[in-house]
PDB file of C-alpha atoms in Angstrom:
ATOM      1  CA  MET L   1      -6.106  -0.582  14.501  1.00 61.00           C
ATOM      2  CA  GLU L   2      -5.741   1.989  16.882  1.00 83.00           C
ATOM      3  CA  SER L   3      -2.715   3.925  14.993  1.00 94.00           C
ATOM      4  CA  ILE L   4      -1.497   5.270  11.907  1.00 97.00           C
ATOM      5  CA  ASP L   5       1.505   3.631  12.383  1.00 96.00           C
ATOM      6  CA  GLY L   6      -0.315   0.546  13.274  1.00 96.00           C
ATOM      7  CA  ILE L   7      -2.339   0.190  10.215  1.00 97.00           C
ATOM      8  CA  VAL L   8       0.345   1.162   7.937  1.00 97.00           C
ATOM      9  CA  ALA L   9       2.915  -1.469   8.877  1.00 97.00           C
ATOM     10  CA  ALA L  10       0.189  -3.836   8.802  1.00 97.00           C
ATOM     11  CA  ILE L  11      -0.682  -3.065   5.263  1.00 97.00           C
ATOM     12  CA  TYR L  12       2.828  -3.705   4.421  1.00 97.00           C
ATOM     13  CA  ASP L  13       3.101  -7.244   6.486  1.00 97.00           C
ATOM     14  CA  VAL L  14      -0.220  -8.352   4.964  1.00 97.00           C
ATOM     15  CA  ILE L  15       1.212  -8.622   1.510  1.00 95.00           C
ATOM     16  CA  SER L  16       4.471  -9.352   2.392  1.00 97.00           C
ATOM     17  CA  GLY L  17       5.831 -12.859   2.440  1.00 96.00           C
ATOM     18  CA  PRO L  18       6.822 -15.688   0.372  1.00 95.00           C
ATOM     19  CA  ALA L  19       4.815 -17.402  -2.789  1.00 94.00           C
ATOM     20  CA  GLY L  20       1.613 -18.863  -1.261  1.00 94.00           C
ATOM     21  CA  GLY L  21      -1.483 -17.566   0.559  1.00 94.00           C
ATOM     22  CA  ARG L  22      -1.676 -14.777   2.427  1.00 96.00           C
ATOM     23  CA  ASP L  23      -3.694 -13.572   5.487  1.00 97.00           C
ATOM     24  CA  TRP L  24      -6.840 -12.178   3.761  1.00 97.00           C
ATOM     25  CA  ASP L  25      -9.234 -11.689   7.064  1.00 97.00           C
ATOM     26  CA  ARG L  26      -6.193  -9.554   8.100  1.00 97.00           C
ATOM     27  CA  GLU L  27      -6.484  -7.457   4.992  1.00 97.00           C
ATOM     28  CA  ARG L  28     -10.210  -7.160   5.244  1.00 97.00           C
ATOM     29  CA  SER L  29     -10.088  -5.760   8.761  1.00 97.00           C
ATOM     30  CA  LEU L  30      -8.020  -2.933   7.658  1.00 98.00           C
ATOM     31  CA  PHE L  31     -10.748  -1.575   5.534  1.00 98.00           C
ATOM     32  CA  LEU L  32     -13.259   0.814   6.157  1.00 97.00           C
ATOM     33  CA  PRO L  33     -16.569  -1.274   4.028  1.00 97.00           C
ATOM     34  CA  GLY L  34     -17.195   0.463   0.711  1.00 97.00           C
ATOM     35  CA  ALA L  35     -13.226   1.034   0.449  1.00 98.00           C
ATOM     36  CA  ARG L  36     -11.122   1.411  -3.027  1.00 98.00           C
ATOM     37  CA  LEU L  37      -7.945   0.022  -3.878  1.00 98.00           C
ATOM     38  CA  VAL L  38      -6.500   1.576  -6.813  1.00 98.00           C
ATOM     39  CA  PRO L  39      -3.194   0.641  -8.369  1.00 97.00           C
ATOM     40  CA  THR L  40      -1.958   2.978 -10.911  1.00 97.00           C
ATOM     41  CA  ARG L  41       0.212   2.554 -14.419  1.00 94.00           C
ATOM     42  CA  PRO L  42       1.092   4.071 -17.221  1.00 93.00           C
ATOM     43  CA  LEU L  43       0.315   3.052 -20.759  1.00 93.00           C
ATOM     44  CA  ALA L  44       2.445   2.956 -23.813  1.00 89.00           C
ATOM     45  CA  SER L  45       0.598   5.622 -25.418  1.00 88.00           C
ATOM     46  CA  GLY L  46       1.937   8.050 -22.557  1.00 86.00           C
ATOM     47  CA  GLY L  47      -1.673   8.414 -20.678  1.00 90.00           C
ATOM     48  CA  ALA L  48      -2.239   5.793 -17.153  1.00 94.00           C
ATOM     49  CA  GLU L  49      -4.790   3.560 -16.239  1.00 96.00           C
ATOM     50  CA  ALA L  50      -6.247   2.837 -13.147  1.00 96.00           C
ATOM     51  CA  ASP L  51      -7.891  -0.428 -11.921  1.00 96.00           C
ATOM     52  CA  VAL L  52     -10.636   0.242  -8.989  1.00 97.00           C
ATOM     53  CA  PHE L  53     -11.088  -2.053  -6.576  1.00 98.00           C
ATOM     54  CA  ASP L  54     -13.450  -3.068  -3.413  1.00 98.00           C
ATOM     55  CA  VAL L  55     -11.227  -5.238  -0.742  1.00 98.00           C
ATOM     56  CA  GLU L  56     -12.725  -8.345  -2.676  1.00 98.00           C
ATOM     57  CA  GLY L  57     -11.930  -7.667  -5.864  1.00 98.00           C
ATOM     58  CA  TYR L  58      -8.236  -6.272  -4.829  1.00 97.00           C
ATOM     59  CA  ILE L  59      -7.946  -9.822  -3.000  1.00 97.00           C
ATOM     60  CA  ALA L  60      -9.205 -11.460  -5.806  1.00 97.00           C
ATOM     61  CA  SER L  61      -7.157  -9.985  -8.618  1.00 96.00           C
ATOM     62  CA  ARG L  62      -3.880 -10.356  -6.044  1.00 96.00           C
ATOM     63  CA  THR L  63      -4.196 -14.181  -4.623  1.00 96.00           C
ATOM     64  CA  PRO L  64      -2.556 -15.712  -8.541  1.00 95.00           C
ATOM     65  CA  LEU L  65       0.120 -13.449  -8.139  1.00 92.00           C
ATOM     66  CA  PHE L  66       0.858 -14.065  -4.518  1.00 94.00           C
ATOM     67  CA  ALA L  67       0.943 -17.922  -5.110  1.00 93.00           C
ATOM     68  CA  ALA L  68       3.125 -18.055  -7.426  1.00 92.00           C
ATOM     69  CA  GLN L  69       5.696 -15.305  -6.375  1.00 93.00           C
ATOM     70  CA  GLU L  70       7.601 -13.992  -3.032  1.00 94.00           C
ATOM     71  CA  VAL L  71       6.573 -10.160  -2.663  1.00 96.00           C
ATOM     72  CA  TRP L  72       8.188  -7.988  -0.327  1.00 96.00           C
ATOM     73  CA  GLU L  73       6.927  -4.711   0.492  1.00 97.00           C
ATOM     74  CA  THR L  74       8.659  -2.408   2.677  1.00 96.00           C
ATOM     75  CA  GLU L  75       8.309   1.017   3.574  1.00 96.00           C
ATOM     76  CA  ILE L  76      10.957   3.247   2.631  1.00 96.00           C
ATOM     77  CA  ALA L  77       9.340   6.705   4.308  1.00 96.00           C
ATOM     78  CA  ARG L  78       6.170   8.540   5.521  1.00 96.00           C
ATOM     79  CA  GLN L  79       4.310  12.094   5.567  1.00 96.00           C
ATOM     80  CA  VAL L  80       0.839  11.649   7.915  1.00 97.00           C
ATOM     81  CA  PHE L  81      -1.505  14.690   7.665  1.00 97.00           C
ATOM     82  CA  VAL L  82      -4.179  14.743  10.373  1.00 98.00           C
ATOM     83  CA  PHE L  83      -7.265  16.735  10.755  1.00 98.00           C
ATOM     84  CA  GLY L  84     -10.230  15.770  13.117  1.00 97.00           C
ATOM     85  CA  ASN L  85     -11.180  12.049  12.033  1.00 97.00           C
ATOM     86  CA  PHE L  86      -9.294  11.440   8.618  1.00 98.00           C
ATOM     87  CA  ALA L  87      -5.633  11.465   7.403  1.00 98.00           C
ATOM     88  CA  HIS L  88      -3.781  11.043   4.571  1.00 98.00           C
ATOM     89  CA  VAL L  89      -0.361   9.244   4.318  1.00 98.00           C
ATOM     90  CA  LEU L  90       1.884   9.567   2.209  1.00 98.00           C
ATOM     91  CA  SER L  91       3.687   6.282   2.353  1.00 98.00           C
ATOM     92  CA  SER L  92       6.858   5.470  -0.113  1.00 98.00           C
ATOM     93  CA  TYR L  93       8.342   1.842  -0.557  1.00 97.00           C
ATOM     94  CA  GLU L  94      10.442  -0.505  -2.173  1.00 97.00           C
ATOM     95  CA  LEU L  95       9.035  -3.746  -3.654  1.00 97.00           C
ATOM     96  CA  ARG L  96      11.054  -6.994  -4.337  1.00 96.00           C
ATOM     97  CA  ARG L  97       9.584 -10.251  -5.768  1.00 94.00           C
ATOM     98  CA  SER L  98      10.503 -13.604  -7.557  1.00 91.00           C
ATOM     99  CA  SER L  99       9.860 -13.981 -10.800  1.00 85.00           C
ATOM    100  CA  PRO L 100       7.845 -16.748 -11.653  1.00 76.00           C
ATOM    101  CA  ALA L 101      10.112 -18.769 -13.789  1.00 78.00           C
ATOM    102  CA  GLY L 102      12.770 -18.202 -10.991  1.00 78.00           C
ATOM    103  CA  GLY L 103      14.899 -15.370  -9.542  1.00 85.00           C
ATOM    104  CA  GLU L 104      14.298 -11.841  -8.832  1.00 90.00           C
ATOM    105  CA  LEU L 105      13.267  -9.385 -10.670  1.00 91.00           C
ATOM    106  CA  PRO L 106      14.753  -5.867 -10.374  1.00 94.00           C
ATOM    107  CA  PRO L 107      13.516  -3.903  -6.949  1.00 95.00           C
ATOM    108  CA  VAL L 108      10.458  -1.430  -7.579  1.00 96.00           C
ATOM    109  CA  ARG L 109       9.879   1.479  -5.608  1.00 97.00           C
ATOM    110  CA  GLY L 110       6.387   3.839  -5.657  1.00 98.00           C
ATOM    111  CA  VAL L 111       4.456   5.515  -2.932  1.00 98.00           C
ATOM    112  CA  ASN L 112       1.011   4.599  -1.614  1.00 98.00           C
ATOM    113  CA  SER L 113      -1.752   7.526  -1.218  1.00 98.00           C
ATOM    114  CA  ILE L 114      -3.353   6.129   1.946  1.00 98.00           C
ATOM    115  CA  GLN L 115      -6.840   7.775   3.356  1.00 98.00           C
ATOM    116  CA  LEU L 116      -8.154   7.313   6.718  1.00 98.00           C
ATOM    117  CA  PHE L 117     -10.908   7.367   9.027  1.00 98.00           C
ATOM    118  CA  ASN L 118     -11.339   7.441  12.551  1.00 97.00           C
ATOM    119  CA  ASP L 119     -14.665   6.440  14.252  1.00 97.00           C
ATOM    120  CA  GLY L 120     -13.625   7.439  17.560  1.00 96.00           C
ATOM    121  CA  ARG L 121     -12.616   3.984  17.896  1.00 95.00           C
ATOM    122  CA  ARG L 122     -10.012   2.846  15.619  1.00 96.00           C
ATOM    123  CA  TRP L 123      -8.427   4.132  12.234  1.00 97.00           C
ATOM    124  CA  TRP L 124      -9.731   2.344   8.820  1.00 98.00           C
ATOM    125  CA  ILE L 125      -8.482   2.798   5.012  1.00 98.00           C
ATOM    126  CA  THR L 126     -10.884   4.426   3.238  1.00 98.00           C
ATOM    127  CA  ALA L 127      -9.282   4.343  -0.011  1.00 98.00           C
ATOM    128  CA  MET L 128      -5.872   3.695  -1.556  1.00 98.00           C
ATOM    129  CA  ILE L 129      -4.293   4.555  -4.793  1.00 98.00           C
ATOM    130  CA  TRP L 130      -1.139   4.283  -5.668  1.00 98.00           C
ATOM    131  CA  ASP L 131       2.195   4.639  -8.645  1.00 97.00           C
ATOM    132  CA  ASN L 132       5.756   3.321  -9.326  1.00 96.00           C
ATOM    133  CA  GLU L 133       8.707   5.320  -9.865  1.00 96.00           C
ATOM    134  CA  ARG L 134       9.520   5.069 -13.956  1.00 94.00           C
ATOM    135  CA  PRO L 135      11.894   7.496 -15.919  1.00 92.00           C
ATOM    136  CA  GLY L 136       9.883  11.101 -15.411  1.00 91.00           C
ATOM    137  CA  VAL L 137       8.604  10.107 -12.275  1.00 94.00           C
ATOM    138  CA  ALA L 138      10.634   9.932  -9.403  1.00 96.00           C
ATOM    139  CA  ILE L 139       9.799   9.983  -5.430  1.00 97.00           C
ATOM    140  CA  PRO L 140      10.445  13.103  -3.915  1.00 95.00           C
ATOM    141  CA  GLU L 141      13.418  13.732  -1.883  1.00 94.00           C
ATOM    142  CA  SER L 142      11.207  14.249   1.178  1.00 92.00           C
ATOM    143  CA  LEU L 143       9.612  10.581   0.960  1.00 96.00           C
ATOM    144  CA  LEU L 144      13.378   8.862   0.373  1.00 94.00           C
ATOM    145  CA  ALA L 145      14.586   9.163   4.102  1.00 85.00           C
ATOM    146  CA  PRO L 146      12.206   8.969   6.827  1.00 71.00           C
ATOM    147  CA  PRO L 147      12.332  12.268   9.522  1.00 63.00           C
ATOM    148  CA  ALA L 148      15.277  12.279  11.729  1.00 59.00           C
ATOM    149  CA  ASP L 149      13.028  11.302  14.581  1.00 55.00           C
ATOM    150  CA  GLN L 150      11.912   8.114  13.185  1.00 55.00           C
ATOM    151  CA  ARG L 151      15.230   7.015  12.534  1.00 51.00           C
TER     152      ARG L 151
END
């Protein structure tokens, strides 16, 4: 992807859709070889845990979920920091999905932290980590509305 906007839009586009397959080749094309995807989640004990996937591991872990459920993830707002050949993007999102038993599950919001590298030709994702909003963990106001110049 030549632009940060393009690669962030592609992340959301690839995983969103009706129940069924996804364009995993497009997903693979977004990530630098060796990149990591790290979903996090709280534990009932009060701690947290994270899965650490390479792209193929992420695809294997999500294929059954996407086959069984509609998943629509849309960006709410974004903050971008660029320095030299790297960028850090904080991207808040809203996730809507169907229940495997039918109907729609309540929407979920969260934040993706995306690290990118530019090799002089294009941007590559090197790592992503994300977490969802929950009681006691709210998305900051600065990530709830796009900047005025992006509305």
